[in-house]
Coordinates of C-alpha atoms in Angstrom, one line a residue:
M1 CA 113.0 122.4 90.1
G2 CA 114.8 119.3 91.4
L3 CA 112.7 116.1 91.0
S4 CA 113.4 112.5 91.9
S5 CA 113.1 111.4 88.3
F6 CA 115.0 109.1 86.0
G7 CA 117.2 110.6 83.3
D8 CA 114.7 110.0 80.6
G9 CA 112.0 111.9 82.5
T10 CA 109.6 109.0 82.4
G11 CA 108.5 109.2 86.1
Y12 CA 109.4 110.0 89.7
G13 CA 110.9 108.0 92.5
I14 CA 108.8 108.5 95.7
G15 CA 109.1 107.5 99.4
I16 CA 106.4 105.4 101.0
D17 CA 106.1 104.8 104.7
L18 CA 104.1 101.6 104.7
G19 CA 102.5 101.7 108.2
T20 CA 99.9 99.5 109.9
A21 CA 97.7 102.4 111.0
S22 CA 98.4 104.8 108.1
I23 CA 100.5 105.3 104.9
C24 CA 102.4 108.4 104.1
T25 CA 104.0 109.3 100.7
A26 CA 106.5 112.0 99.8
I27 CA 108.5 113.3 96.8
F28 CA 111.9 114.9 97.1
R29 CA 112.2 118.1 95.1
D30 CA 113.6 121.6 95.4
D31 CA 116.1 120.1 97.9
E32 CA 113.4 119.1 100.4
A33 CA 110.9 116.3 100.9
E34 CA 107.3 117.2 100.2
I35 CA 104.3 115.2 101.5
I36 CA 101.8 114.0 98.9
P37 CA 98.3 114.4 100.3
H38 CA 95.6 111.8 100.2
E39 CA 92.1 113.3 99.8
G40 CA 93.3 116.5 101.5
H41 CA 95.1 114.8 104.4
L42 CA 98.8 114.1 104.9
L43 CA 98.2 110.5 106.0
M44 CA 96.2 107.9 104.3
P45 CA 94.5 105.4 106.7
S46 CA 95.7 101.8 106.0
C47 CA 92.1 100.8 105.3
V48 CA 90.2 99.1 102.5
A49 CA 86.4 98.6 102.6
F50 CA 84.5 96.2 100.4
T51 CA 80.9 97.3 99.6
E52 CA 78.2 95.9 97.4
T53 CA 79.3 98.1 94.5
G54 CA 83.1 98.1 94.8
R55 CA 86.1 99.1 97.0
L56 CA 86.8 102.2 99.1
V57 CA 90.5 102.8 99.9
G58 CA 92.0 105.0 102.6
A59 CA 89.9 107.8 104.1
A60 CA 86.8 106.9 102.1
G61 CA 87.0 103.3 103.5
K62 CA 87.5 104.5 107.1
N63 CA 84.7 107.0 107.0
Q64 CA 82.1 104.3 106.3
A65 CA 83.6 101.7 108.7
G66 CA 81.0 102.5 111.4
T67 CA 78.2 101.0 109.2
N68 CA 80.3 98.3 107.5
S69 CA 82.9 97.2 110.0
A70 CA 82.8 93.5 109.1
N71 CA 83.9 94.3 105.6
T72 CA 86.4 97.1 106.4
V73 CA 90.0 95.9 106.7
F74 CA 92.4 97.9 108.8
G75 CA 96.2 97.3 109.3
A76 CA 96.7 94.7 106.5
L77 CA 100.4 95.0 107.0
R78 CA 100.0 92.7 110.0
F79 CA 99.0 89.8 107.7
I80 CA 101.7 90.1 105.1
E81 CA 103.2 86.7 104.2
R82 CA 101.5 84.9 107.0
S83 CA 99.2 81.9 106.6
F84 CA 95.6 81.9 107.8
D85 CA 96.6 79.1 110.3
D86 CA 99.5 81.1 111.8
P87 CA 99.0 81.1 115.6
Q88 CA 99.7 84.9 115.7
I89 CA 97.0 85.4 113.0
Q90 CA 94.5 83.3 114.9
K91 CA 95.2 85.3 118.1
M92 CA 94.8 88.6 116.3
I93 CA 91.5 87.4 114.7
K94 CA 89.9 87.3 118.1
E95 CA 90.5 91.1 118.5
L96 CA 89.6 92.2 114.9
L97 CA 86.4 93.9 113.8
F98 CA 86.3 92.4 110.3
W99 CA 86.2 88.9 108.7
V100 CA 89.5 87.3 107.8
V101 CA 89.9 84.9 104.9
S102 CA 92.9 83.5 103.1
D103 CA 93.5 85.4 99.8
R104 CA 95.9 87.7 98.0
S105 CA 94.9 91.1 96.7
G106 CA 96.4 94.6 96.2
S107 CA 95.4 98.2 95.7
P108 CA 97.7 100.8 94.2
A109 CA 95.8 103.8 95.8
V110 CA 99.1 105.4 96.8
K111 CA 100.3 105.5 93.2
R112 CA 97.0 107.2 92.1
D113 CA 97.5 109.9 94.8
A114 CA 101.1 110.5 93.7
Q115 CA 100.2 110.6 90.0
S116 CA 97.3 113.0 90.6
Y117 CA 99.5 115.3 92.8
L118 CA 102.6 115.2 90.5
G119 CA 100.9 115.2 87.2
Q120 CA 103.1 112.3 86.1
R121 CA 103.2 108.7 87.1
P122 CA 105.8 107.6 89.7
I123 CA 107.7 104.6 88.5
S124 CA 109.8 103.7 91.5
A125 CA 109.7 103.9 95.3
V126 CA 111.7 103.4 98.5
I127 CA 109.4 101.7 101.0
T128 CA 109.8 101.7 104.7
I129 CA 108.9 98.5 106.6
P130 CA 109.4 97.2 110.2
A131 CA 112.9 96.0 111.1
T132 CA 111.3 92.7 112.3
F133 CA 110.1 91.7 108.8
S134 CA 111.4 88.4 107.7
I135 CA 112.8 87.8 104.2
S136 CA 109.4 86.3 103.2
Q137 CA 107.6 89.5 104.4
R138 CA 110.1 91.7 102.6
Q139 CA 109.7 89.7 99.4
A140 CA 105.9 90.1 99.8
V141 CA 106.2 93.9 100.0
H142 CA 108.6 93.8 97.0
D143 CA 106.1 91.7 95.0
A144 CA 103.2 94.0 96.0
A145 CA 105.2 97.0 94.7
M146 CA 105.8 95.2 91.4
I147 CA 102.1 94.3 91.1
A148 CA 101.2 98.0 91.7
D149 CA 103.6 98.8 88.8
F150 CA 106.3 100.3 91.0
K151 CA 110.0 99.6 90.7
P152 CA 111.0 99.0 94.4
L153 CA 114.3 100.7 94.8
R154 CA 114.9 99.7 98.4
L155 CA 113.2 98.5 101.5
L156 CA 114.3 100.6 104.5
S157 CA 113.7 100.1 108.2
A158 CA 111.5 102.9 109.5
S159 CA 114.1 103.9 112.1
V160 CA 116.8 104.1 109.4
S161 CA 114.6 106.2 107.2
A162 CA 113.9 108.6 110.1
C163 CA 117.6 108.9 110.8
L164 CA 118.2 109.8 107.1
N165 CA 115.6 112.5 107.4
Y166 CA 117.3 113.9 110.4
A167 CA 120.7 113.9 108.7
T168 CA 119.5 115.7 105.6
T169 CA 117.5 118.4 107.5
Q170 CA 119.8 119.0 110.5
R171 CA 123.2 118.2 108.8
P172 CA 125.4 118.0 111.9
D173 CA 128.9 119.4 111.2
R174 CA 130.7 116.9 113.4
E175 CA 130.6 113.2 113.9
T176 CA 127.8 112.2 116.3
N177 CA 126.4 109.0 117.6
K178 CA 122.6 108.9 117.4
L179 CA 120.0 106.5 118.9
I180 CA 116.8 106.4 116.8
A181 CA 113.7 104.8 118.4
Y182 CA 110.7 104.5 116.0
F183 CA 107.5 103.4 117.7
G184 CA 104.7 102.6 115.2
A185 CA 101.4 100.8 115.2
R186 CA 103.1 97.6 114.0
S187 CA 106.4 97.4 115.9
M188 CA 109.2 99.3 117.7
D189 CA 112.4 99.7 115.7
V190 CA 115.6 101.0 117.1
A191 CA 118.8 101.9 115.2
V192 CA 122.2 103.3 116.3
A193 CA 123.9 105.4 113.7
I194 CA 127.0 107.6 113.2
I195 CA 126.2 110.8 111.4
T196 CA 128.6 113.3 110.0
Q197 CA 128.3 115.9 107.2
G198 CA 126.1 113.9 104.9
M199 CA 127.3 110.4 105.8
V200 CA 124.9 108.2 107.7
E201 CA 126.4 104.9 108.8
I202 CA 124.0 102.5 110.5
K203 CA 125.8 100.4 113.1
V204 CA 122.9 98.2 114.1
I205 CA 119.1 97.7 113.8
A206 CA 116.9 96.1 116.4
G207 CA 113.2 95.5 116.4
A208 CA 110.4 94.2 118.6
N209 CA 107.1 93.3 117.1
Y210 CA 105.6 92.6 120.5
L211 CA 105.8 96.3 121.1
R212 CA 103.0 97.8 119.0
G213 CA 101.1 101.0 119.2
D214 CA 97.8 99.2 118.2
Y215 CA 98.3 96.9 121.2
L216 CA 97.8 100.0 123.5
D217 CA 94.6 100.7 121.6
T218 CA 93.4 97.1 122.1
R219 CA 94.2 97.2 125.8
L220 CA 92.2 100.4 126.2
V221 CA 89.3 99.0 124.2
R222 CA 89.2 95.9 126.5
Y223 CA 89.3 98.2 129.6
A224 CA 86.5 100.4 128.3
A225 CA 84.4 97.4 127.2
N226 CA 84.6 96.0 130.7
V227 CA 83.7 99.3 132.2
F228 CA 80.6 99.5 129.9
K229 CA 79.6 95.9 130.9
Q230 CA 79.8 96.7 134.5
K231 CA 77.8 99.9 134.1
I232 CA 75.2 98.7 131.6
A233 CA 75.4 94.9 131.9
S234 CA 75.7 94.6 128.2
D235 CA 78.5 92.7 126.3
L236 CA 80.1 94.6 123.4
T237 CA 82.4 91.9 122.2
T238 CA 80.0 90.4 119.6
N239 CA 78.8 93.8 118.3
F240 CA 81.2 94.8 115.5
R241 CA 79.7 98.2 114.9
A242 CA 79.8 99.1 118.6
L243 CA 83.3 97.9 119.0
H244 CA 84.4 99.9 116.0
R245 CA 82.9 103.1 117.5
L246 CA 84.5 102.3 120.8
R247 CA 87.9 101.6 119.3
T248 CA 87.8 104.9 117.3
A249 CA 87.0 106.8 120.5
C250 CA 89.8 104.9 122.4
E251 CA 92.4 105.8 119.7
K252 CA 91.4 109.4 120.1
A253 CA 91.6 109.2 123.9
K254 CA 95.1 107.6 123.7
Q255 CA 96.3 110.5 121.6
E256 CA 94.8 113.1 124.0
L257 CA 96.4 111.4 127.0
S258 CA 99.8 112.1 125.4
S259 CA 99.4 115.8 126.3
Q260 CA 96.6 115.6 129.0
T261 CA 96.4 113.7 132.3
Q262 CA 92.8 112.7 131.6
T263 CA 90.1 112.7 128.9
T264 CA 86.5 111.7 128.5
I265 CA 85.1 109.2 126.1
N266 CA 81.5 110.1 125.2
I267 CA 79.6 107.9 122.7
D268 CA 75.9 108.3 122.1
Q269 CA 73.8 105.1 121.9
L270 CA 76.9 102.8 121.8
C271 CA 74.9 99.6 122.3
D272 CA 71.2 98.7 122.9
G273 CA 70.4 102.4 123.1
H274 CA 72.8 103.1 126.0
D275 CA 75.2 106.0 126.0
F276 CA 78.7 105.6 127.2
V277 CA 80.4 108.4 129.1
W278 CA 83.7 107.5 130.8
T279 CA 86.6 109.5 132.1
V280 CA 90.0 107.7 131.6
T281 CA 93.3 108.9 133.1
R282 CA 96.8 108.6 131.7
E283 CA 97.7 106.8 134.9
S284 CA 95.0 104.1 134.3
L285 CA 96.1 103.6 130.7
E286 CA 99.7 103.2 131.7
Y287 CA 98.7 100.7 134.4
H288 CA 96.7 98.5 132.0
C289 CA 99.6 98.6 129.5
S290 CA 102.5 98.5 132.0
D291 CA 103.8 95.1 130.9
L292 CA 104.1 96.3 127.3
L293 CA 105.5 99.7 128.1
E294 CA 108.2 98.3 130.4
Q295 CA 109.5 96.2 127.6
C296 CA 110.3 99.3 125.5
L297 CA 113.8 99.4 127.0
L298 CA 114.7 95.9 125.7
P299 CA 115.2 96.8 122.0
I300 CA 117.1 99.9 123.0
E301 CA 119.5 97.9 125.1
Q302 CA 119.7 95.3 122.3
A303 CA 120.7 98.0 119.8
L304 CA 123.3 99.5 122.1
R305 CA 124.9 96.1 122.7
G306 CA 124.9 95.3 119.0
A307 CA 126.4 98.7 118.1
K308 CA 129.2 98.2 120.7
I309 CA 128.9 101.8 121.6
E310 CA 128.9 102.8 125.3
K311 CA 125.7 104.5 126.4
A312 CA 127.7 107.5 127.6
K313 CA 128.9 108.0 124.0
I314 CA 125.4 108.4 122.5
H315 CA 125.2 112.1 121.8
A316 CA 121.4 112.3 121.0
A317 CA 118.2 110.4 120.8
I318 CA 115.6 110.8 118.0
V319 CA 112.1 109.5 118.5
G320 CA 109.6 108.9 115.7
G321 CA 106.5 107.1 114.8
G322 CA 102.9 107.9 115.6
S323 CA 102.9 106.0 118.9
S324 CA 106.1 107.7 120.1
R325 CA 103.8 110.4 121.4
V326 CA 102.8 108.1 124.3
H327 CA 103.9 109.9 127.4
W328 CA 105.5 106.9 129.0
L329 CA 107.9 106.4 126.1
Q330 CA 108.7 110.1 126.0
Q331 CA 109.5 110.0 129.7
L332 CA 111.7 106.9 129.2
I333 CA 113.8 108.5 126.6
S334 CA 114.0 111.7 128.7
D335 CA 115.2 109.6 131.7
L336 CA 117.8 107.9 129.6
S337 CA 119.1 111.3 128.3
D338 CA 119.4 112.5 131.9
L339 CA 121.1 109.2 133.0
F340 CA 123.7 109.2 130.1
N341 CA 123.9 112.9 129.6
F342 CA 122.8 113.1 125.9
M343 CA 120.5 115.5 124.2
L344 CA 116.9 114.6 123.5
L345 CA 115.9 115.5 120.0
S346 CA 112.4 113.9 119.9
R347 CA 110.7 117.2 118.8
C348 CA 113.1 118.1 115.9
L349 CA 111.2 115.8 113.5
N350 CA 107.5 115.3 112.8
P351 CA 106.9 111.7 114.1
D352 CA 104.3 110.9 111.5
E353 CA 106.4 112.1 108.5
A354 CA 110.0 111.5 109.5
A355 CA 110.3 108.0 107.9
T356 CA 108.4 109.1 104.8
R357 CA 110.7 112.1 104.2
G358 CA 113.8 110.0 104.7
A359 CA 112.5 107.4 102.2
A360 CA 111.7 110.2 99.6
F361 CA 115.3 111.5 100.0
N362 CA 116.7 108.0 99.5
A363 CA 114.5 107.5 96.4
A364 CA 115.9 110.7 95.0
I365 CA 119.4 109.4 95.4
L366 CA 118.7 105.9 94.0
S367 CA 116.6 107.2 91.1
G368 CA 119.5 109.3 89.9
D369 CA 118.3 112.8 90.6
G370 CA 121.3 114.8 89.6
S371 CA 119.7 118.2 90.0
S372 CA 119.9 118.4 93.8
K373 CA 123.1 119.3 95.6
V374 CA 121.8 117.8 98.7
T375 CA 121.5 114.3 97.2
D376 CA 125.0 114.5 95.9
E377 CA 126.4 115.3 99.3
N378 CA 124.8 112.5 101.3
M379 CA 125.4 108.8 101.6
L380 CA 123.7 106.0 103.5
I381 CA 125.6 102.9 104.7
D382 CA 123.0 100.4 105.9
V383 CA 123.4 97.0 107.6
A384 CA 121.8 93.6 107.0
P385 CA 118.3 93.8 108.5
F386 CA 118.5 90.4 110.1
T387 CA 121.0 87.7 110.9
I388 CA 122.1 85.1 108.3
G389 CA 122.9 81.6 109.6
I390 CA 124.7 78.8 107.9
G391 CA 123.9 75.1 108.5
T392 CA 126.6 72.6 107.3
Q393 CA 126.7 68.9 106.7
K394 CA 129.4 66.6 105.2
N395 CA 127.7 64.0 102.9
G396 CA 130.0 63.1 100.0
G397 CA 130.7 66.8 99.7
F398 CA 130.2 70.0 101.8
L399 CA 126.5 70.7 102.0
F400 CA 125.7 74.2 103.3
S401 CA 122.2 75.7 103.9
V402 CA 121.4 79.4 104.3
F403 CA 118.8 80.7 106.8
G404 CA 117.7 84.2 107.8
G405 CA 116.2 85.4 111.0
E406 CA 116.7 85.9 114.7
R407 CA 115.7 82.5 116.2
A408 CA 117.8 80.8 118.8
R409 CA 118.5 77.9 116.5
T410 CA 119.5 78.5 112.9
K411 CA 117.3 75.7 111.6
D412 CA 114.2 77.5 113.0
D413 CA 114.9 80.6 110.9
G414 CA 113.6 81.1 107.4
Y415 CA 115.1 78.7 104.9
L416 CA 116.8 80.5 101.9
G417 CA 118.5 77.8 99.9
K418 CA 121.3 75.2 99.9
S419 CA 124.2 74.1 97.8
V420 CA 126.8 71.4 97.7
L421 CA 130.5 72.1 97.4
P422 CA 132.4 69.0 96.0
L423 CA 135.4 68.0 98.1
S424 CA 138.5 66.6 96.4
Q425 CA 139.2 63.0 97.6
L426 CA 142.9 63.3 96.6
L427 CA 143.8 65.8 99.3
D428 CA 144.8 64.6 102.7
G429 CA 143.9 66.4 106.0
P430 CA 141.1 68.7 106.8
H431 CA 139.4 71.0 104.3
V432 CA 139.3 74.7 105.0
I433 CA 136.1 76.1 103.6
E434 CA 135.5 79.8 103.2
I435 CA 131.9 81.0 103.0
T436 CA 131.3 84.6 101.8
L437 CA 127.9 86.3 102.0
N438 CA 127.0 89.3 99.9
W439 CA 123.8 91.2 100.6
D440 CA 123.0 94.2 98.3
S441 CA 120.7 97.1 98.9
N442 CA 117.8 95.4 97.1
G443 CA 117.8 92.5 99.5
S444 CA 119.4 90.0 97.1
I445 CA 121.7 87.5 99.0
Q446 CA 124.5 85.7 97.3
A447 CA 126.4 82.9 99.2
H448 CA 129.8 81.8 97.9
A449 CA 131.7 78.8 99.3
K450 CA 135.3 77.9 98.4
D451 CA 137.5 75.0 99.4
E452 CA 140.8 76.8 100.1
S453 CA 142.8 73.5 99.7
S454 CA 141.6 72.6 96.1
G455 CA 140.3 76.0 94.9
I456 CA 136.9 74.4 94.0
S457 CA 134.0 76.8 94.6
T458 CA 130.2 77.1 94.3
Q459 CA 127.7 79.9 94.4
L460 CA 124.2 80.1 95.6
S461 CA 121.5 82.8 95.0
C462 CA 119.3 82.9 98.0
V463 CA 115.6 83.5 97.4
D464 CA 112.4 83.1 99.3
P465 CA 110.9 79.7 98.4
D466 CA 107.4 81.1 98.7
R467 CA 107.9 84.1 96.5
L468 CA 105.5 84.7 93.6
S469 CA 106.5 83.3 90.2
T470 CA 106.8 85.6 87.2
E471 CA 103.5 84.2 85.9
E472 CA 101.7 84.9 89.2
L473 CA 103.1 88.5 89.2
V474 CA 101.8 89.1 85.7
L475 CA 98.3 87.6 86.6
M476 CA 98.0 89.7 89.8
K477 CA 99.2 92.8 88.0
A478 CA 96.5 92.3 85.4
K479 CA 93.9 91.7 88.2
V480 CA 94.9 95.0 89.9
M481 CA 94.5 96.8 86.5
D482 CA 91.0 95.3 86.3
F483 CA 90.4 96.7 89.8
D484 CA 91.5 100.1 88.7
I485 CA 89.1 100.1 85.8
S486 CA 86.3 98.9 88.1
D487 CA 87.1 101.6 90.7
E488 CA 87.2 104.3 88.0
T489 CA 83.8 103.2 86.7
E490 CA 82.4 103.2 90.2
E491 CA 83.8 106.7 90.9
R492 CA 82.2 108.1 87.7
R493 CA 78.9 106.4 88.7
I494 CA 79.0 108.0 92.2
E495 CA 79.9 111.4 90.7
A496 CA 76.9 111.1 88.3
K497 CA 74.5 110.1 91.0
N498 CA 75.8 112.9 93.3
A499 CA 75.4 115.4 90.5
A500 CA 71.8 114.3 89.9
E501 CA 71.0 114.5 93.7
E502 CA 72.5 118.0 93.9
Y503 CA 70.4 119.2 91.0
I504 CA 67.2 117.7 92.4
F505 CA 67.7 119.2 95.9
G506 CA 68.4 122.6 94.3
L507 CA 65.3 122.3 92.2
L508 CA 63.1 121.3 95.1
D509 CA 64.4 124.2 97.2
Y510 CA 63.6 126.6 94.4
L511 CA 60.1 125.2 93.8
C512 CA 59.3 125.4 97.5
S513 CA 60.0 129.1 97.5
E514 CA 57.7 129.8 94.5
P515 CA 53.9 130.1 94.4
Q516 CA 52.3 126.6 94.3
T517 CA 50.7 126.2 90.8
Y518 CA 49.9 123.2 88.8
D519 CA 53.2 123.6 86.9
T520 CA 55.3 123.8 90.0
R521 CA 53.5 120.9 91.7
R522 CA 54.0 118.8 88.6
K523 CA 57.7 119.5 88.5
T524 CA 58.0 118.8 92.3
N525 CA 56.4 115.4 91.7
L526 CA 58.9 114.7 88.8
A527 CA 61.8 115.6 91.1
N528 CA 60.6 113.5 93.9
E529 CA 60.0 110.5 91.6
F530 CA 63.6 110.9 90.3
L531 CA 64.9 111.1 93.9
E532 CA 63.0 107.8 94.8
W533 CA 64.5 106.2 91.8
L534 CA 68.0 107.2 92.8
D535 CA 67.5 105.7 96.3
E536 CA 66.4 102.4 94.7
K537 CA 69.0 102.2 92.0
N538 CA 72.6 101.8 93.3
D539 CA 74.2 100.0 90.4
V540 CA 72.9 101.6 87.1
A541 CA 75.3 102.9 84.4
V542 CA 76.4 106.5 84.3
L543 CA 74.6 107.0 81.0
E544 CA 71.2 106.2 82.6
Y545 CA 71.8 108.7 85.4
T546 CA 72.7 111.5 83.0
T547 CA 69.9 110.7 80.6
R548 CA 67.3 110.9 83.3
L549 CA 68.8 114.0 84.7
H550 CA 68.7 115.7 81.3
R551 CA 65.1 114.9 80.9
L552 CA 64.3 116.5 84.2
Q553 CA 66.3 119.5 83.3
E554 CA 64.5 120.0 80.0
A555 CA 61.1 119.7 81.7
A556 CA 62.2 122.3 84.3
E557 CA 64.0 124.8 82.0
N558 CA 60.9 126.0 80.2
T559 CA 59.6 127.9 83.3
L560 CA 62.4 128.0 85.8
E561 CA 64.8 130.6 84.5
K562 CA 66.0 131.4 88.0
L563 CA 67.3 127.8 88.2
Q564 CA 70.5 129.0 86.5
K565 CA 72.1 129.2 90.0
Y566 CA 72.0 125.3 89.9
P567 CA 74.1 124.7 86.8
K568 CA 74.0 121.5 84.9
P569 CA 76.7 119.0 85.9

């Protein structure tokens, strides 16, 4: 069996598609990527709920959101490394169904799923992120992985990871130029790559965070809320619970409109006792989202220009990401394929899993999995995910500053560091300065400046000035471990309470079927008293649950031999 493990066998390297709407995890073994399930599902909702007794992560958190929407956080990826006062954050807050405060926290639920599935802890990961992430956001993801006790092997653009998945599963035998469009809930990423017999060379990556799948959901929710207000004369915008139910229905409707021309939203007692029944068409959805959808062509054109490859020389297009199922985008890619005579390959990959599988494959390579022939025969040549700019100033020496980003002016990009190169005063004439930048696969940037005239040089390691210190990482890692202990305690408490309730209901069912004697009525009263106590006590220790349950069992066992069909927990 081929596993993505280190040579000492201490753990596995996994691939994580860190999405805004959902998270998907995979392991590469037996020469193929295998999805790691979360509570029986292939995708884990990007959701954390805070209750009176603890936290609920993933599916458990999403399932209770209807009754606890103000304390259920969705799409936390949107907030990574942004301040509370950020204008974009403040704009988003107006559309959110939960409270937002300024804080730092983490939850290694993905790691627990992987450890449970594999029977051994994963120690490293390749993580996919939007191409538009700044160096600060990338550093925040890197730090979060470290806090969750992962070794981050690499951060990959989702489009690059999907391309890698295509190359490893389809393995074209001749050199081909591919356009990869990945439309997720957080952004639209586009890459252009040259693929041939195991070699994947990324020519360019482009991204647009103004094109987001969850924006389509938000537009449909606004549209539906206005329709409800016109029909019922009731405003939903201040009712978190109603808005959450409406958003869930709208997300489902958007998915259905990918394959149907119309669908019906039907919600019982949505607000103030009023039902909401509304038929929405694909045409109306596209009309209300037309300004967003029409911009989908912009990152595609940007990527083609950056790759310096003629449109007619693109051999195929690959479409991925959950939101790529939107009919309008599918039609756009289809129209482009007809216009430039290339093959559409959008259905050769699972759009929800493509990036995850590519990341798992890359994790297998980087973690040194020597048991797989596939990993030995493939190579990824990536590009810098964003532009590096240099600002210069002569002030007793050569002062150069390094910035990263895509703003029109270099000084408006993210500041990464500065250094001074001493200039010899003994040399006449202009100085010729050579600046070399080195960016490794882990995102580390080194800048080297050399005065060609004198041979004097200096070097700068570029880091995010807002990155967490070693002390902060250690403290937050310890905090997450405390969360783990607390979560495990809460899980055992819930299991003990559920076991007690299951026994009581079984006991009551049996007693109801027996002749009503003094003994059966007494045991019925004992069971009902215990049930009332369970309803009142939500935070007692596991031992108290089990002790009280054993007392009830002992009282019942003397006369209820048939109760063996309800075994003790």
